[in-house]
Short mmCIF file of C-alpha atoms in Angstrom, two decimals:
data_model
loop_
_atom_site.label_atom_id
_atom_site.label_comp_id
_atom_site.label_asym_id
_atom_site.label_seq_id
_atom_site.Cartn_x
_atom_site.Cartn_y
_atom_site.Cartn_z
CA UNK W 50 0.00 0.00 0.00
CA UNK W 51 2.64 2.23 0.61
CA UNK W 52 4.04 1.97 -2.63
CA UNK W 53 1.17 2.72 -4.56
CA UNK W 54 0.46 5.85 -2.43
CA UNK W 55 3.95 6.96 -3.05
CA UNK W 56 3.21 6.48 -6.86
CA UNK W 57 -0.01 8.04 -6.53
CA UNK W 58 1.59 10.98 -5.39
CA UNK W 59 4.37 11.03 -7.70
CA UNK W 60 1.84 10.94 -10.88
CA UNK W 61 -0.20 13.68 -8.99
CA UNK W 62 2.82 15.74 -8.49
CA UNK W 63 3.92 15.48 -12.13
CA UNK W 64 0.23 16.29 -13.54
CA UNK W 65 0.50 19.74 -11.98
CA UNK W 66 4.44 20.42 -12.75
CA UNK W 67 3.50 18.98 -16.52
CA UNK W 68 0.52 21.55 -16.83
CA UNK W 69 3.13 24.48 -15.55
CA UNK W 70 5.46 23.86 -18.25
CA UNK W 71 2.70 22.89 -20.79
CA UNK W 72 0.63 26.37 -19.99
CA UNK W 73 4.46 28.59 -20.03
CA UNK W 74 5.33 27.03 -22.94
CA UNK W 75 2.09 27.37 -24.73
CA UNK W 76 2.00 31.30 -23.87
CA UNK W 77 4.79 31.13 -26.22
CA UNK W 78 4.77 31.55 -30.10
CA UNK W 79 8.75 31.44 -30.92
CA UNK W 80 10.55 28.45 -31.58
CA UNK W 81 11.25 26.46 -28.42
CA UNK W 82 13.22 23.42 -27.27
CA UNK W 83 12.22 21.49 -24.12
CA UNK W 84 14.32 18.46 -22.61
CA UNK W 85 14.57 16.67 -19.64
CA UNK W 86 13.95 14.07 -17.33
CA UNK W 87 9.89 13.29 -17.47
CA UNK W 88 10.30 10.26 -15.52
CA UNK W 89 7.13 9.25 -17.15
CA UNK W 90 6.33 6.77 -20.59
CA UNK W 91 5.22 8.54 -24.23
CA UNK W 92 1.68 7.21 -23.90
CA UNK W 93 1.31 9.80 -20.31
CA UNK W 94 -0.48 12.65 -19.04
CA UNK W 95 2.80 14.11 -18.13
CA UNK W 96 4.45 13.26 -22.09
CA UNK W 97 1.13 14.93 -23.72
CA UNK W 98 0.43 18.06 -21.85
CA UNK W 99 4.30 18.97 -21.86
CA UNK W 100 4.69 17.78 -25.68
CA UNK W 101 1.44 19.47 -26.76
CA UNK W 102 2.02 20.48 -30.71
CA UNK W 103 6.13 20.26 -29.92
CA UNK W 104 8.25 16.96 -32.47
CA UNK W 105 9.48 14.32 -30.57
CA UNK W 106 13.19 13.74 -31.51
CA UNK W 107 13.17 10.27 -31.01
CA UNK W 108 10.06 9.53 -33.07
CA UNK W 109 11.67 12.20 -35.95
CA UNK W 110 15.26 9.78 -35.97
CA UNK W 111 15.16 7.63 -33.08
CA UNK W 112 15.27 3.59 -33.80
CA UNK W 113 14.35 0.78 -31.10
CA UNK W 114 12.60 0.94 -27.93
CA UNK W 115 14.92 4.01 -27.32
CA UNK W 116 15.30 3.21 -23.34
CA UNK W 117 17.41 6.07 -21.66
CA UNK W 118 15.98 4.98 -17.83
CA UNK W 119 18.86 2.31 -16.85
CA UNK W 120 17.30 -0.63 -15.00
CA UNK W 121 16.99 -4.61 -15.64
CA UNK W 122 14.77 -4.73 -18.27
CA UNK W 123 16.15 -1.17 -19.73
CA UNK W 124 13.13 -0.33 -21.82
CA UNK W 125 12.29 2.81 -20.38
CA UNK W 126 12.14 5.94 -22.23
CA UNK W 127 11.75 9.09 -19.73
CA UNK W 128 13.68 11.49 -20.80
CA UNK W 129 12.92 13.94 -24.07
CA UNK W 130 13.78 16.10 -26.45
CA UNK W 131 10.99 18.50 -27.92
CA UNK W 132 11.76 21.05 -30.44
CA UNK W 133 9.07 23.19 -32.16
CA UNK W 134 8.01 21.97 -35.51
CA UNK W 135 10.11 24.26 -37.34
CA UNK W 136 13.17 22.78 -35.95
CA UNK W 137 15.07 20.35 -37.94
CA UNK W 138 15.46 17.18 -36.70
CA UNK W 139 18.98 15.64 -37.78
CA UNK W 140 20.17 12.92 -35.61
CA UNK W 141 18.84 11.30 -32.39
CA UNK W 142 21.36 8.89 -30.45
CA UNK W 143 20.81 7.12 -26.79
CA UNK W 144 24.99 6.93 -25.55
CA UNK W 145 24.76 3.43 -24.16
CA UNK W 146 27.00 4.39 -20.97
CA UNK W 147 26.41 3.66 -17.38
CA UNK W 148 26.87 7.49 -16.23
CA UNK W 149 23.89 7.37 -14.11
CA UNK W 150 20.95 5.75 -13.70
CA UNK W 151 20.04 7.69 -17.07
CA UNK W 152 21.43 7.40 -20.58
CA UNK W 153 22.55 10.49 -22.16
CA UNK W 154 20.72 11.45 -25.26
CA UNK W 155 22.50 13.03 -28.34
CA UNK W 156 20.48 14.86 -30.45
CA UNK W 157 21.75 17.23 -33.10
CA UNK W 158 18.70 19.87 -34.74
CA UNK W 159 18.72 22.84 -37.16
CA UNK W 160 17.01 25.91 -35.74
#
């Protein structure tokens, strides 16, 4: 029980952070970039609000499963990369290095 009220309060936590970012960014109308460490799936609340009309640089030039959250089964893709739609997309690489319990992410754009 414990565990799932921890979680519960995780997901809660990130709903409202994802909506801050989601609402800043959308009171934008330049190009923007955001990245970081979701720690939450593509198919989320958290992934959608943030990504909202943004690319994801892994679905432009990604390949595989794309996992950058370093754990057993290592098929865990939290952390993103989402540039405007008027950003190129060039190259997208997961650097397969134990750094942390994260792989970096490479990703090279045009602006």
């Amino acid at each position: 029980k414990a565990v799932v009220k921890k979680m519960k309060t995780a997901y809660a936590k990130r709903a409202l952070q994802a909506e801050a970012v989601g609402a800043h960014a959308g009171n934008y109308s330049g190009n923007k970039i955001i990245c970081g460490d979701f720690n939450d799936v593509p198919v989320s609340y958290t992934y959608e609000t943030v990504r909202q009309e943004l690319q994801d640089a892994f679905v432009a030039k990604g390949n595989g499963f794309g996992a950058t959250f370093v754990n057993k089964l290592s098929i865990f893709r939290i952390d993103y990369v989402l540039p405007s739609k008027d950003i190129k997309v060039n190259s997208y690489r997961t650097v397969r290095e134990n750094y942390s319990d994260h792989y970096p992410v490479c990703v090279t754009l045009t602006l």
